[in-house]
XYZ file of C-alpha atoms in Angstrom:
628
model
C 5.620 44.882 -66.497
C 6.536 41.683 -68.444
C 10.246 41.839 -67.704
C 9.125 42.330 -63.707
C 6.765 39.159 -63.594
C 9.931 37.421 -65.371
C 12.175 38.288 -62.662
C 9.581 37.367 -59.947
C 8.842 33.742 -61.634
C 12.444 33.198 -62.042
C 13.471 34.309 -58.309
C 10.031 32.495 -57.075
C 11.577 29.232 -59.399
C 15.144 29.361 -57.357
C 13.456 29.147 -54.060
C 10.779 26.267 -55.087
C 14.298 24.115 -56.377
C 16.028 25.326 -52.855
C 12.848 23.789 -51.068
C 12.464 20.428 -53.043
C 16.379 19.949 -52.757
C 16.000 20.034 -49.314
C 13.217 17.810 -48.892
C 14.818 15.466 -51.122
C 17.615 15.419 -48.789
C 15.716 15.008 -45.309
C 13.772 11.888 -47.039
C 16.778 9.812 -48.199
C 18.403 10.477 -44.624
C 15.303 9.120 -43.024
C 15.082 6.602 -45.754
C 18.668 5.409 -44.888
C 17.866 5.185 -41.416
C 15.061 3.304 -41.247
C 16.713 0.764 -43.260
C 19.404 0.036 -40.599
C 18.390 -3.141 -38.695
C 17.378 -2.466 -35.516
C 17.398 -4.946 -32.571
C 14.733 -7.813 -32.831
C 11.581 -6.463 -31.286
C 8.281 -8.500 -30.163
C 4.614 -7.342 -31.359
C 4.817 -4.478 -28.332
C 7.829 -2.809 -29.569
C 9.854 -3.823 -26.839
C 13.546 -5.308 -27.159
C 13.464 -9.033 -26.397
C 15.637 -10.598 -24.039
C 15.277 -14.489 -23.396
C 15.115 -16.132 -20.098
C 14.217 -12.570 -18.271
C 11.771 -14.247 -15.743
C 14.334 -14.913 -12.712
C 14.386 -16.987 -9.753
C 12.698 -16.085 -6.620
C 15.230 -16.008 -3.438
C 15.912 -19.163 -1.767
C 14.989 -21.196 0.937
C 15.725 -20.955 4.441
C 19.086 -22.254 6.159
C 18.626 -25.348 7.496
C 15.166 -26.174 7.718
C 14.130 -23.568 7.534
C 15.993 -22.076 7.209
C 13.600 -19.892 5.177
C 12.600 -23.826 3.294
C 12.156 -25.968 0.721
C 14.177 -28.874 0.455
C 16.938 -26.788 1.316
C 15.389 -24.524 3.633
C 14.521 -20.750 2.616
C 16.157 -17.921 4.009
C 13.885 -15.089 3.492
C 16.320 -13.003 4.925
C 15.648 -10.261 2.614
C 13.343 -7.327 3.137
C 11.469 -5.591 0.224
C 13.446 -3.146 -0.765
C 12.276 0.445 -1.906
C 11.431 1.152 -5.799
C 13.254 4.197 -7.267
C 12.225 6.109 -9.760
C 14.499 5.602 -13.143
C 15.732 7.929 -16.121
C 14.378 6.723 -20.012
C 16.352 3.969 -21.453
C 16.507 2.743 -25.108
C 13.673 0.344 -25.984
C 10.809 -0.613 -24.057
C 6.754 -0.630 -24.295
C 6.932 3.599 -25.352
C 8.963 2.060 -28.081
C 11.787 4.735 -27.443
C 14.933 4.165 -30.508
C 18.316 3.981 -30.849
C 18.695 5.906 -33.976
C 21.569 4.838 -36.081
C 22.587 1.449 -34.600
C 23.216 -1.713 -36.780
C 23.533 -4.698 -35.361
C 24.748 -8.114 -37.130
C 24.611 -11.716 -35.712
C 27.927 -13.247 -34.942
C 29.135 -16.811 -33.199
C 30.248 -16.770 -30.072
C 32.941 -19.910 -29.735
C 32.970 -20.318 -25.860
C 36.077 -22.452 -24.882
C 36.375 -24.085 -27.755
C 33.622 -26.450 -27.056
C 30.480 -24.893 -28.122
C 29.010 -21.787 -30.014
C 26.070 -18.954 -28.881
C 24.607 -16.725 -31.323
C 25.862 -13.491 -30.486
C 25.101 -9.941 -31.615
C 27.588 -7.049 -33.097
C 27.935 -3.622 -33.388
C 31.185 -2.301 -34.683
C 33.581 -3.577 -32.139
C 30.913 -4.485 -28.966
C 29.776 -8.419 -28.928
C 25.994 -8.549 -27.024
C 25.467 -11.979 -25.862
C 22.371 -13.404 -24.681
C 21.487 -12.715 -21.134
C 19.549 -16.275 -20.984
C 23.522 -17.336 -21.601
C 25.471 -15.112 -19.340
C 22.477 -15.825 -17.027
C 23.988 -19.754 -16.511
C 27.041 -19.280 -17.466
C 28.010 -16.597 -14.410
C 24.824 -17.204 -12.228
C 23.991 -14.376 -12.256
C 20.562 -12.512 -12.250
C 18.437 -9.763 -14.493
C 14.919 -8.909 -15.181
C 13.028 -6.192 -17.116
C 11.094 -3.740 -14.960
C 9.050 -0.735 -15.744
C 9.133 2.585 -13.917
C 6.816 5.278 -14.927
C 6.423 3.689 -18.213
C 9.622 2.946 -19.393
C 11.570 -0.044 -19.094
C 15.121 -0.908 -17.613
C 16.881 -4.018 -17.264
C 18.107 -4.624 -13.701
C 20.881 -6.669 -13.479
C 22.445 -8.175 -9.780
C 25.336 -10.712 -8.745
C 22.957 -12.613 -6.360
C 19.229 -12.864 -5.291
C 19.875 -12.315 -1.679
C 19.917 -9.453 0.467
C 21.260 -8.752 3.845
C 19.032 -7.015 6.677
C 19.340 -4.073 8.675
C 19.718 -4.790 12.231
C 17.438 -2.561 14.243
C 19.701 -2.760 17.449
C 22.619 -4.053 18.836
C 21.185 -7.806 20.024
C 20.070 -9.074 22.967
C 18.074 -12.317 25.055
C 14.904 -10.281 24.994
C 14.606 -9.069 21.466
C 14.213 -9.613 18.144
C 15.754 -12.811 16.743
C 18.379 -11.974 13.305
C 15.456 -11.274 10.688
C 13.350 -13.525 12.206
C 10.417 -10.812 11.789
C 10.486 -11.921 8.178
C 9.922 -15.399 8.412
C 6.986 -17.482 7.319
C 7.875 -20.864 8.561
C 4.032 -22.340 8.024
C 4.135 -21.539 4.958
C 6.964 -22.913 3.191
C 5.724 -25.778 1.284
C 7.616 -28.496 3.000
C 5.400 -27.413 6.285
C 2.967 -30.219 5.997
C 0.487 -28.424 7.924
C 0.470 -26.987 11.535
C -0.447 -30.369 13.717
C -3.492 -29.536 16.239
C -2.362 -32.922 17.545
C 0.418 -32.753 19.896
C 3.802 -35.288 18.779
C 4.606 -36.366 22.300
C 7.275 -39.567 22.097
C 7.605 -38.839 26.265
C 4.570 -39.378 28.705
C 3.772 -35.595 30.387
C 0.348 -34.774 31.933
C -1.506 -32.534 29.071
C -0.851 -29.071 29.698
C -3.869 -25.968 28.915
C -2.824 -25.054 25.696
C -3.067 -26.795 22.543
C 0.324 -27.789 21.044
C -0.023 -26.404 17.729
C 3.261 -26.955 15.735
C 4.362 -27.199 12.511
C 4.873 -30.661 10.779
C 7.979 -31.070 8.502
C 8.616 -32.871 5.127
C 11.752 -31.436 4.947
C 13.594 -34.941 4.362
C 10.585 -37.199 4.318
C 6.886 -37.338 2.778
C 5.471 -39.078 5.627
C 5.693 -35.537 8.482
C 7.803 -35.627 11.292
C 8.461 -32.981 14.168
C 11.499 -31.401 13.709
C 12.875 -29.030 16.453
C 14.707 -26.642 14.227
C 11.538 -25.826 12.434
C 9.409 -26.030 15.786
C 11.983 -23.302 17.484
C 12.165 -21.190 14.019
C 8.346 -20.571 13.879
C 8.047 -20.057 18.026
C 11.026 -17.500 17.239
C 9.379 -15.701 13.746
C 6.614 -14.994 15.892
C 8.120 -13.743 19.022
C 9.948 -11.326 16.500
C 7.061 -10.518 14.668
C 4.613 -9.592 18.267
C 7.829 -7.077 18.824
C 8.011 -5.277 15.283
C 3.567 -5.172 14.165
C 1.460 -3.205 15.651
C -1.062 -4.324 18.105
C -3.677 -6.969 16.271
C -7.524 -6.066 15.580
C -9.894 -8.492 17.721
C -13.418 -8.769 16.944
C -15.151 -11.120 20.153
C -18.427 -12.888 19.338
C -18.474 -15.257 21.977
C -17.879 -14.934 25.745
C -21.105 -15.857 27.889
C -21.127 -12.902 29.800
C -22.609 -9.654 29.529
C -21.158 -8.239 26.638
C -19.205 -4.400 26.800
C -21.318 -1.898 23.987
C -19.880 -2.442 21.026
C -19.102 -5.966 20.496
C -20.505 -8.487 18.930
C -23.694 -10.390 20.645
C -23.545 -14.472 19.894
C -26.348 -15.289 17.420
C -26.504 -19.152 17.732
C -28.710 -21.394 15.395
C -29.660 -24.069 17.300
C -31.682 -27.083 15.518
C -34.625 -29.269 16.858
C -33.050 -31.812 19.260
C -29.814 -29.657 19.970
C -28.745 -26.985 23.124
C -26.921 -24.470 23.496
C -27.032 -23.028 27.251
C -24.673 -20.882 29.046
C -23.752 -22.202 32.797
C -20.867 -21.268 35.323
C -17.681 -23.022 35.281
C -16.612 -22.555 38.873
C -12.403 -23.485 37.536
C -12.718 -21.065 35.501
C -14.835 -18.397 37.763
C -16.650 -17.517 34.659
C -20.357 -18.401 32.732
C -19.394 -20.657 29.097
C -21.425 -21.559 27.013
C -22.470 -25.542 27.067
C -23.613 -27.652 23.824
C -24.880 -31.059 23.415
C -26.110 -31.663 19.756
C -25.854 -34.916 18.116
C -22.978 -35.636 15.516
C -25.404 -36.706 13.153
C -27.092 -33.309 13.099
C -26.663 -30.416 11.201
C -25.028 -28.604 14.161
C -25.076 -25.819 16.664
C -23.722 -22.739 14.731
C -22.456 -19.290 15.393
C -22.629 -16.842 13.072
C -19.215 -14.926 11.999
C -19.515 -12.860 9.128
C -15.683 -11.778 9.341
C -14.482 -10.530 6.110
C -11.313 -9.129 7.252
C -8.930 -11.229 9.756
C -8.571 -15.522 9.957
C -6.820 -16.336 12.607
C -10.101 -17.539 15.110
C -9.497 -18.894 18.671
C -11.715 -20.443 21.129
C -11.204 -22.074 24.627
C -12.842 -25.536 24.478
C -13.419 -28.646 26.728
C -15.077 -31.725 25.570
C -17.249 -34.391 26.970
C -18.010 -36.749 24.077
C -15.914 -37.229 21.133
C -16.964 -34.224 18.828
C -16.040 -31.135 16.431
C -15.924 -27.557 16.330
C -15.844 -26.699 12.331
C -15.531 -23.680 10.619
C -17.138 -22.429 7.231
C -14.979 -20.336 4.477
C -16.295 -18.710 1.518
C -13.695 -19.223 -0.596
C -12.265 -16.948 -3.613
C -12.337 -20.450 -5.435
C -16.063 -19.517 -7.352
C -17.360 -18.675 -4.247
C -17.847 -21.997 -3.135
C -18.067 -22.589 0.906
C -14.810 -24.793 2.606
C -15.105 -26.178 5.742
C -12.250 -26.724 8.075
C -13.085 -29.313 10.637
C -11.239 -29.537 14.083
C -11.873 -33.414 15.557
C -10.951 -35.316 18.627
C -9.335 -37.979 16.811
C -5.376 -38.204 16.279
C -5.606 -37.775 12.654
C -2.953 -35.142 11.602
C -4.849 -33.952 8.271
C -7.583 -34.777 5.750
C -9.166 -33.785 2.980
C -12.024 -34.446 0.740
C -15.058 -32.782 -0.886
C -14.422 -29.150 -0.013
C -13.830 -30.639 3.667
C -10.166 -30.335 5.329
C -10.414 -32.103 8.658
C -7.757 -31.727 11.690
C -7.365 -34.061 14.250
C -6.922 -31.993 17.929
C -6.880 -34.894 20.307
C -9.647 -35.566 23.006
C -9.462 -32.240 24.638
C -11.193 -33.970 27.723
C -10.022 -30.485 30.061
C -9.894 -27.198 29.160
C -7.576 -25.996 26.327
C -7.121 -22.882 23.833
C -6.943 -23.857 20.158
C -6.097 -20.956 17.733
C -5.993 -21.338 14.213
C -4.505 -19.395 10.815
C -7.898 -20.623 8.769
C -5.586 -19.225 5.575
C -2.686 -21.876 6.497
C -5.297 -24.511 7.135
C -7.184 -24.338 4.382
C -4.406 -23.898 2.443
C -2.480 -26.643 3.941
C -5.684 -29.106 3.216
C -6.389 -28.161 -0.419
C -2.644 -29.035 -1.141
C -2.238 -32.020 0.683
C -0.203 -34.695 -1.282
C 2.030 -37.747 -0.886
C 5.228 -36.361 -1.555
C 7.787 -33.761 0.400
C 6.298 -30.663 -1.065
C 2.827 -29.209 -0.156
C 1.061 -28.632 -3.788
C 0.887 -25.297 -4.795
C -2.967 -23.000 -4.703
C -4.150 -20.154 -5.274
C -7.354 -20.222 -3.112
C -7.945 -17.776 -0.418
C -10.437 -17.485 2.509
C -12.700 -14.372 1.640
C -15.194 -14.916 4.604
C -15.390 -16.790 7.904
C -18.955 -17.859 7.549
C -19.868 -19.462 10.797
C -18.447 -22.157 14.065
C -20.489 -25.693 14.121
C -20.415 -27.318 16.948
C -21.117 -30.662 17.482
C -21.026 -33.706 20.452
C -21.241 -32.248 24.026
C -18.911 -30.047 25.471
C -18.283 -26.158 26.604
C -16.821 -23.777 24.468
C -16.208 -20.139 25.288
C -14.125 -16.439 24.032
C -14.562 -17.143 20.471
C -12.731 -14.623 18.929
C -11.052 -13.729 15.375
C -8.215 -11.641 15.263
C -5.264 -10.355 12.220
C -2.782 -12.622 14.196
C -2.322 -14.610 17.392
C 2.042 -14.228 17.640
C 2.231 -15.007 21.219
C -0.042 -18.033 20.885
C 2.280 -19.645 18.207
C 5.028 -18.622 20.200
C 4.446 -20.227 23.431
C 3.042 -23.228 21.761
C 6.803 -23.540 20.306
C 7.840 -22.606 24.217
C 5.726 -25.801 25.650
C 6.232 -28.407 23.193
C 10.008 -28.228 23.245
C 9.520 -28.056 27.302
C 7.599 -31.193 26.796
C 9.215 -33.349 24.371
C 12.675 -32.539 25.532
C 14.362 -36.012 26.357
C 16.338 -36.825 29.482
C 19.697 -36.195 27.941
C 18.635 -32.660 27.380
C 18.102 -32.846 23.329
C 15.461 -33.227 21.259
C 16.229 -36.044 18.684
C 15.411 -35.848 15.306
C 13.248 -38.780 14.237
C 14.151 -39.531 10.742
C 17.221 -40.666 8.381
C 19.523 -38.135 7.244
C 22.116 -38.245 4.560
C 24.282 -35.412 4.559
C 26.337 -36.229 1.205
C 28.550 -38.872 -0.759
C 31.242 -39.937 1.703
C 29.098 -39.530 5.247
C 27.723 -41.963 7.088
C 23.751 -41.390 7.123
C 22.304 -40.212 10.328
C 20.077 -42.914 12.465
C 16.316 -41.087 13.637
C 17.043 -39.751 17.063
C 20.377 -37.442 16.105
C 20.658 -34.180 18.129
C 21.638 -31.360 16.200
C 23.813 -28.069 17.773
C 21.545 -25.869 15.622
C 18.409 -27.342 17.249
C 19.615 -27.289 20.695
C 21.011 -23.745 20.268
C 17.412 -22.354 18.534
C 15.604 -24.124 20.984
C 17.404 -22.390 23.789
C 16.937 -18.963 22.212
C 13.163 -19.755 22.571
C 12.841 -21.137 25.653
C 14.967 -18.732 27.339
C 12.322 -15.686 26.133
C 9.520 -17.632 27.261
C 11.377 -17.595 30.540
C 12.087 -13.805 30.374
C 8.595 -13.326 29.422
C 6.836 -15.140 32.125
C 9.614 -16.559 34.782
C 8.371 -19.910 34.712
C 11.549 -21.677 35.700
C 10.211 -24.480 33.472
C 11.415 -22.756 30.689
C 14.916 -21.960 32.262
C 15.325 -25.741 33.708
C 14.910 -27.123 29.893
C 17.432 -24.349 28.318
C 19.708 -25.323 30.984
C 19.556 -28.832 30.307
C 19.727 -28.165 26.643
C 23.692 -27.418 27.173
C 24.437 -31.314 27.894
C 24.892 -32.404 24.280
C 27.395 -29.499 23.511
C 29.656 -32.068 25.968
C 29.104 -35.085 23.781
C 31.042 -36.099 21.030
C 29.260 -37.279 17.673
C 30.152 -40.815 18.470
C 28.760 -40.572 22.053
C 25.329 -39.674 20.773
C 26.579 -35.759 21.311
C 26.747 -32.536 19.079
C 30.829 -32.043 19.583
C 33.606 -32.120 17.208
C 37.093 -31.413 17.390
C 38.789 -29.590 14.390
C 42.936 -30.446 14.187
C 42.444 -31.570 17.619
C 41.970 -28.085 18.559
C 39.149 -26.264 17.959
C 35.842 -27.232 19.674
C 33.167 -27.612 17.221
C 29.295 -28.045 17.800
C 27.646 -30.149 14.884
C 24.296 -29.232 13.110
C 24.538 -32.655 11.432
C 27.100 -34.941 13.580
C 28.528 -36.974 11.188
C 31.073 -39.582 10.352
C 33.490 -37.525 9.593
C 32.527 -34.403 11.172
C 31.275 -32.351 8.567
C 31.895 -28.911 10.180
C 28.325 -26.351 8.811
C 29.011 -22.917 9.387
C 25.117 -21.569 9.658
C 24.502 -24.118 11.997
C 27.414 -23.992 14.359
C 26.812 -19.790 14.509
C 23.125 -20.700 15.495
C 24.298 -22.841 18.323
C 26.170 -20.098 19.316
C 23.829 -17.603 19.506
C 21.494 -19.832 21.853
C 25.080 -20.395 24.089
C 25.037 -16.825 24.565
C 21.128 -15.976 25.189
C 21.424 -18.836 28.117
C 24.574 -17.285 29.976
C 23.520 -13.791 29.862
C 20.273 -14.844 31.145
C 20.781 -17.680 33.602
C 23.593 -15.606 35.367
C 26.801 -16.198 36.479
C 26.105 -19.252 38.837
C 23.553 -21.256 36.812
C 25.134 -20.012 33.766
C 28.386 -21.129 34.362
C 28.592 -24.074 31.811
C 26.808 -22.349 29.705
C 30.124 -19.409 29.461
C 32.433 -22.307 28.854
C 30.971 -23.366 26.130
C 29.952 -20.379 24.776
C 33.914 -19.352 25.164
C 35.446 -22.229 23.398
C 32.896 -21.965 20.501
C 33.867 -18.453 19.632
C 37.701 -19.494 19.943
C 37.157 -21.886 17.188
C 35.097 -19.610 15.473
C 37.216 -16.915 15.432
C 40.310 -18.999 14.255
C 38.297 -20.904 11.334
C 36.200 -18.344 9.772
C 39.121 -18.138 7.029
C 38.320 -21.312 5.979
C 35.012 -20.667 4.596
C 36.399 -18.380 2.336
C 36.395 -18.273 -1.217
C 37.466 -15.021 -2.181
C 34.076 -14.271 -3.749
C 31.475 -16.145 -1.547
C 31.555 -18.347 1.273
C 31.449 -22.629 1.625
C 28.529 -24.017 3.515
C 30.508 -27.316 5.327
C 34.277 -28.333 5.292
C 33.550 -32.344 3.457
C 36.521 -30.419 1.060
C 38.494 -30.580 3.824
C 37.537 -33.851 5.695
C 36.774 -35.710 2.457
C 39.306 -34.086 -0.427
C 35.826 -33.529 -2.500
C 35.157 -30.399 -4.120
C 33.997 -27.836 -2.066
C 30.297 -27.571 -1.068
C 29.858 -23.154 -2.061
C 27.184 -21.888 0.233
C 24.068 -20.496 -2.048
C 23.240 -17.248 -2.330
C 20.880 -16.945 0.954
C 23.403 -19.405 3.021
C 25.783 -16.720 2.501
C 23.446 -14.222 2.963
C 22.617 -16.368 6.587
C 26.446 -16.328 7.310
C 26.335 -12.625 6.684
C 23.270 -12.258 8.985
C 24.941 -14.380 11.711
C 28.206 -12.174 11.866
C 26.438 -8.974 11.764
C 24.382 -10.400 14.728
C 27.827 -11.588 16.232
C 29.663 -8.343 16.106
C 27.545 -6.532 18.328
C 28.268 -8.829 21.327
C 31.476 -9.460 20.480
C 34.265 -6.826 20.065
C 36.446 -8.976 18.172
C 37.766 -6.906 15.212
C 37.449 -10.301 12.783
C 33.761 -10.611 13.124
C 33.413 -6.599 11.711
C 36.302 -7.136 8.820
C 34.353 -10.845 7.547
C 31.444 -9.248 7.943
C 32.414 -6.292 5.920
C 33.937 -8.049 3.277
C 31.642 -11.304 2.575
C 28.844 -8.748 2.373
C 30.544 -6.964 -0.817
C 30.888 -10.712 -2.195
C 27.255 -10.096 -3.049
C 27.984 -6.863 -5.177
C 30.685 -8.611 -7.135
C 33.679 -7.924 -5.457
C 36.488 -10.942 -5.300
C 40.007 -10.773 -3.737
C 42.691 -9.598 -5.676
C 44.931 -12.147 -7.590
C 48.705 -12.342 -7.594
């Protein structure tokens, strides 16, 4: 018995010293592991990466285009998350087991030195660095809780073109454009700019007012013709808008809204018939210096409200907003004055003109309240974050008629058609619209005088006015596109939109400068309107319209090579005309130029429009011709 418990401690011994050799082992390789230095992590756990935080896409070409001071694009469409596999690092604090890392210098031309990381033979420089140093682009994004680094060549994205194109339809992107509210909108006028004497028309002119080169607001045709155009495009691609009526003076239909006016001691409110309008409105008469007549609203969901209105007196219609700012009430006062915009003590006030005969106003209460909380002195429109969360009530005041008060999600074809009528209106007799204020192109160009045409205007203006026509075949419309063509004929220096490249190629000028200064983007706009006017107008009336549509495309077809680079595109040709360095189109001007020739290629067959199209598009992937 004793030898047997001897052999069982001894055998029992071996395994214990089998076990603690092995445990001994497992720590120190743990041990040695966790002593390698890992790379630099913040208090989540997370890698860090400086200088993550990128920049939003760019402004639209050419005032809008897009805007800012150099106009924003916004070609780009969101574009559909995907779901990712685990990578090292991130908020789950997944590990790279096993990798040291060591900091090194990075000499960079022999001018300057970045701290760098190593492992083994692979360098890691900062992407806050390569970030400036390539312009290029990266952020950190999370996808069912891990995180990834996405890295791209540009910010900028080209759009799927839902059909081949055509007079009637969809403009480019257009659909995803927001002209009033880039920040260099000053606000949307309710006063119209008229420089020509017309008899007022039944719809208020409501426009937008640029900054784009100045802080005082200007009208500028480009932008005028972009946002008649976004909305066109948007009325074809949303669906049908929600409209909630709570004011019509007739018998209402069951289920909408009855009117439930307040009306205060010394004030009326009574409906009567208007025999021009073969209708009942509703008439007011209550004192300025009263509290008002009011409606009550109560909409919570949609802020664009319209109302037909005629005045008697001088007077307002004003609307209160519950704000998301504290819950504090804004009211958004609509005046016949001329005063463009005001605001002061919670109050944003709009001038709309005397509105002496019957008129429509419709208003985006988001972009005017908006618009009136950051109003400043200089180009840009201040940035807020305040937000309508209820239309509270209409106040009425002086005497007057009002009638089909209404809120609705959005009002497209109102926007649109008050783009349609105030280029009909403020066209001038040479068939352009001049631009009233100084421009400056660049070093070596002669600045531009207030009242320049520009191709790109008349050509976006003629897309516009030639769907109002199709739309409602008011020959109005057609007469003004028509006209539109005569300063295509003009050179620069005859107060015109022409240019001649090599004493060749006709050119038609978005800026018309001394020296000609040749824009791509602006030239393809001009274009585009060529075309929409001939295919519409016909082969009779169209006829000049064909010729210059004809020679455009020549020249465009035998200069495209010039713009380039072999890994992007140039916006203008001042390399060319002035020996300067060339001016490299950004990121969403190339995307624009992109845009343009997809747009181009489906009404032209030419094989050059598909192969530039083709290949400038992989320019924003990274490609780049091949070297010698």
């Amino acid at each position: 018995m004793r030898c047997l418990a001897a052999r069982v401690n001894y055998k029992t011994l071996i395994v214990i010293c089998v076990l603690f050799t092995l445990v001994t082992l497992l720590l120190w390789n743990r041990c040695s592991s966790d002593r390698a230095a890992p790379f630099p992590r913040d208090a989540n756990g997370a890698f860090r990466a400086e200088g993550l935080e990128k920049r939003a896409a760019a402004s639209e070409s050419d005032g809008d285009v897009n805007g800012p001071a150099k106009q924003q694009s916004e070609e780009a469409s969101p574009q559909e998350q995907q779901k990712a596999p685990p990578v090292v690092g991130g908020l789950n604090g997944n590990k790279a087991p096993g990798l040291k890392y060591e900091e090194i210098d990075c000499l960079v031309n022999e001018e300057y030195t970045v701290k760098g990381r190593r492992e083994g033979a692979e360098v890691f420089l900062p992407f806050s660095w390569v970030e400036k140093y390539f312009e290029v682009y990266g952020k950190i994004a999370q996808y069912d809780g891990y995180d990834r680094f996405e890295f791209s060549h540009s910010y900028s994205k080209v759009y799927a073109q839902r059909a081949p194109y055509h007079p009637d339809g969809v403009f480019m992107s257009f659909e995803g454009y927001n002209v009033e509210v880039r920040d260099r909108v000053k606000c949307i006028s309710g006063v119209e700019g008229q420089r020509f004497s017309f008899s007022p028309g039944p719809a208020s002119l409501c426009v937008p007012l640029s900054t784009q080169w100045g802080p005082q607001g200007y009208f500028y045709p480009i932008q005028i013709a972009q946002y008649g155009l976004s909305h066109y495009s948007k009325n074809l691609t949303e669906k049908p808008p929600h409209v909630e009526v709570y004011e019509t003076a007739e018998e209402r239909d069951q289920g909408s809204r009855p009117g439930e006016w307040t009306v205060p001691k010394g004030c009326s409110i009574t409906t009567v018939p208007d025999k021009s309008r073969f209708t009942n409105v509703k008439q007011f008469a209550v004192p300025e210096n009263s509290e008002g007549a009011s409606l009550q609203l109560g909409n919570s969901r949609d802020f664009i409200i319209s109302f037909d209105l005629k005045f008697v007196t001088n007077g307002s219609v004003s609307v209160v907003l519950e704000t998301t700012e504290k819950n504090q009430l804004f009211t958004v006062h609509y005046v016949t004055s001329s005063q463009l915009i005001a605001f002061k003590d919670k109050s944003i006030t709009y001038g709309i003109g005397p509105r002496t005969s019957w008129s429509t106003l419709t208003r985006d209460l988001v972009t005017d309240l908006r618009k009136g909380v950051g109003l400043s002195n200089t180009k840009a429109v201040k940035q807020t974050k305040i937000m309508p969360k209820r239309v509270v009530r209409l106040v009425a005041k002086g005497k007057g008629f009002i009638d089909n008060v209404t809120i609705s999600t959005t009002a497209h074809m109102a926007a649109f058609f008050a783009a349609s009528d105030w280029l009909v209106r403020n066209q001038d007799e040479k068939g352009g619209w001049p631009i009233m204020v100084t421009r400056k192109l660049g070093e070596g160009f002669k600045s531009l005088d207030p009242g320049w045409y520009s191709a790109m205007a008349q050509g976006q203006a003629i897309s516009t006015l030639v769907r109002a026509y199709l739309l409602t075949k008011d020959h109005a419309f057609l007469s003004s596109a028509l006209r539109a063509t005569a300063p295509y004929k003009l050179l620069s220096e005859q107060h015109g939109v022409k240019a001649v490249f090599m004493n060749r190629h006709d050119w038609y000028e978005e800026y018309p400068t001394s020296p000609s200064s040749f824009v791509l983007n602006g030239f393809m706009y001009s274009l585009i309107g060529l075309y929409d006017l001939k295919e519409t107008a016909g082969e009779k009336l169209g006829r000049e319209a064909k010729l210059l549509y004809d020679r455009g495309m020549e020249s465009l077809k035998a200069m495209l090579p010039l713009y380039d680079t072999g890994s992007g595109t140039i916006y203008d040709l001042r390399h060319f005309v002035l020996g300067s360095s060339p001016n490299l189109a950004r990121w969403d001007y190339h995307t624009t130029h992109i845009n343009q020739l997809q747009l181009i290629s489906t009404i032209d067959e030419s094989s050059v429009f598909k192969e530039f199209f083709k290949r400038w598009k992989s320019y924003l992937k990274g490609s780049r011709a091949k070297h010698n």
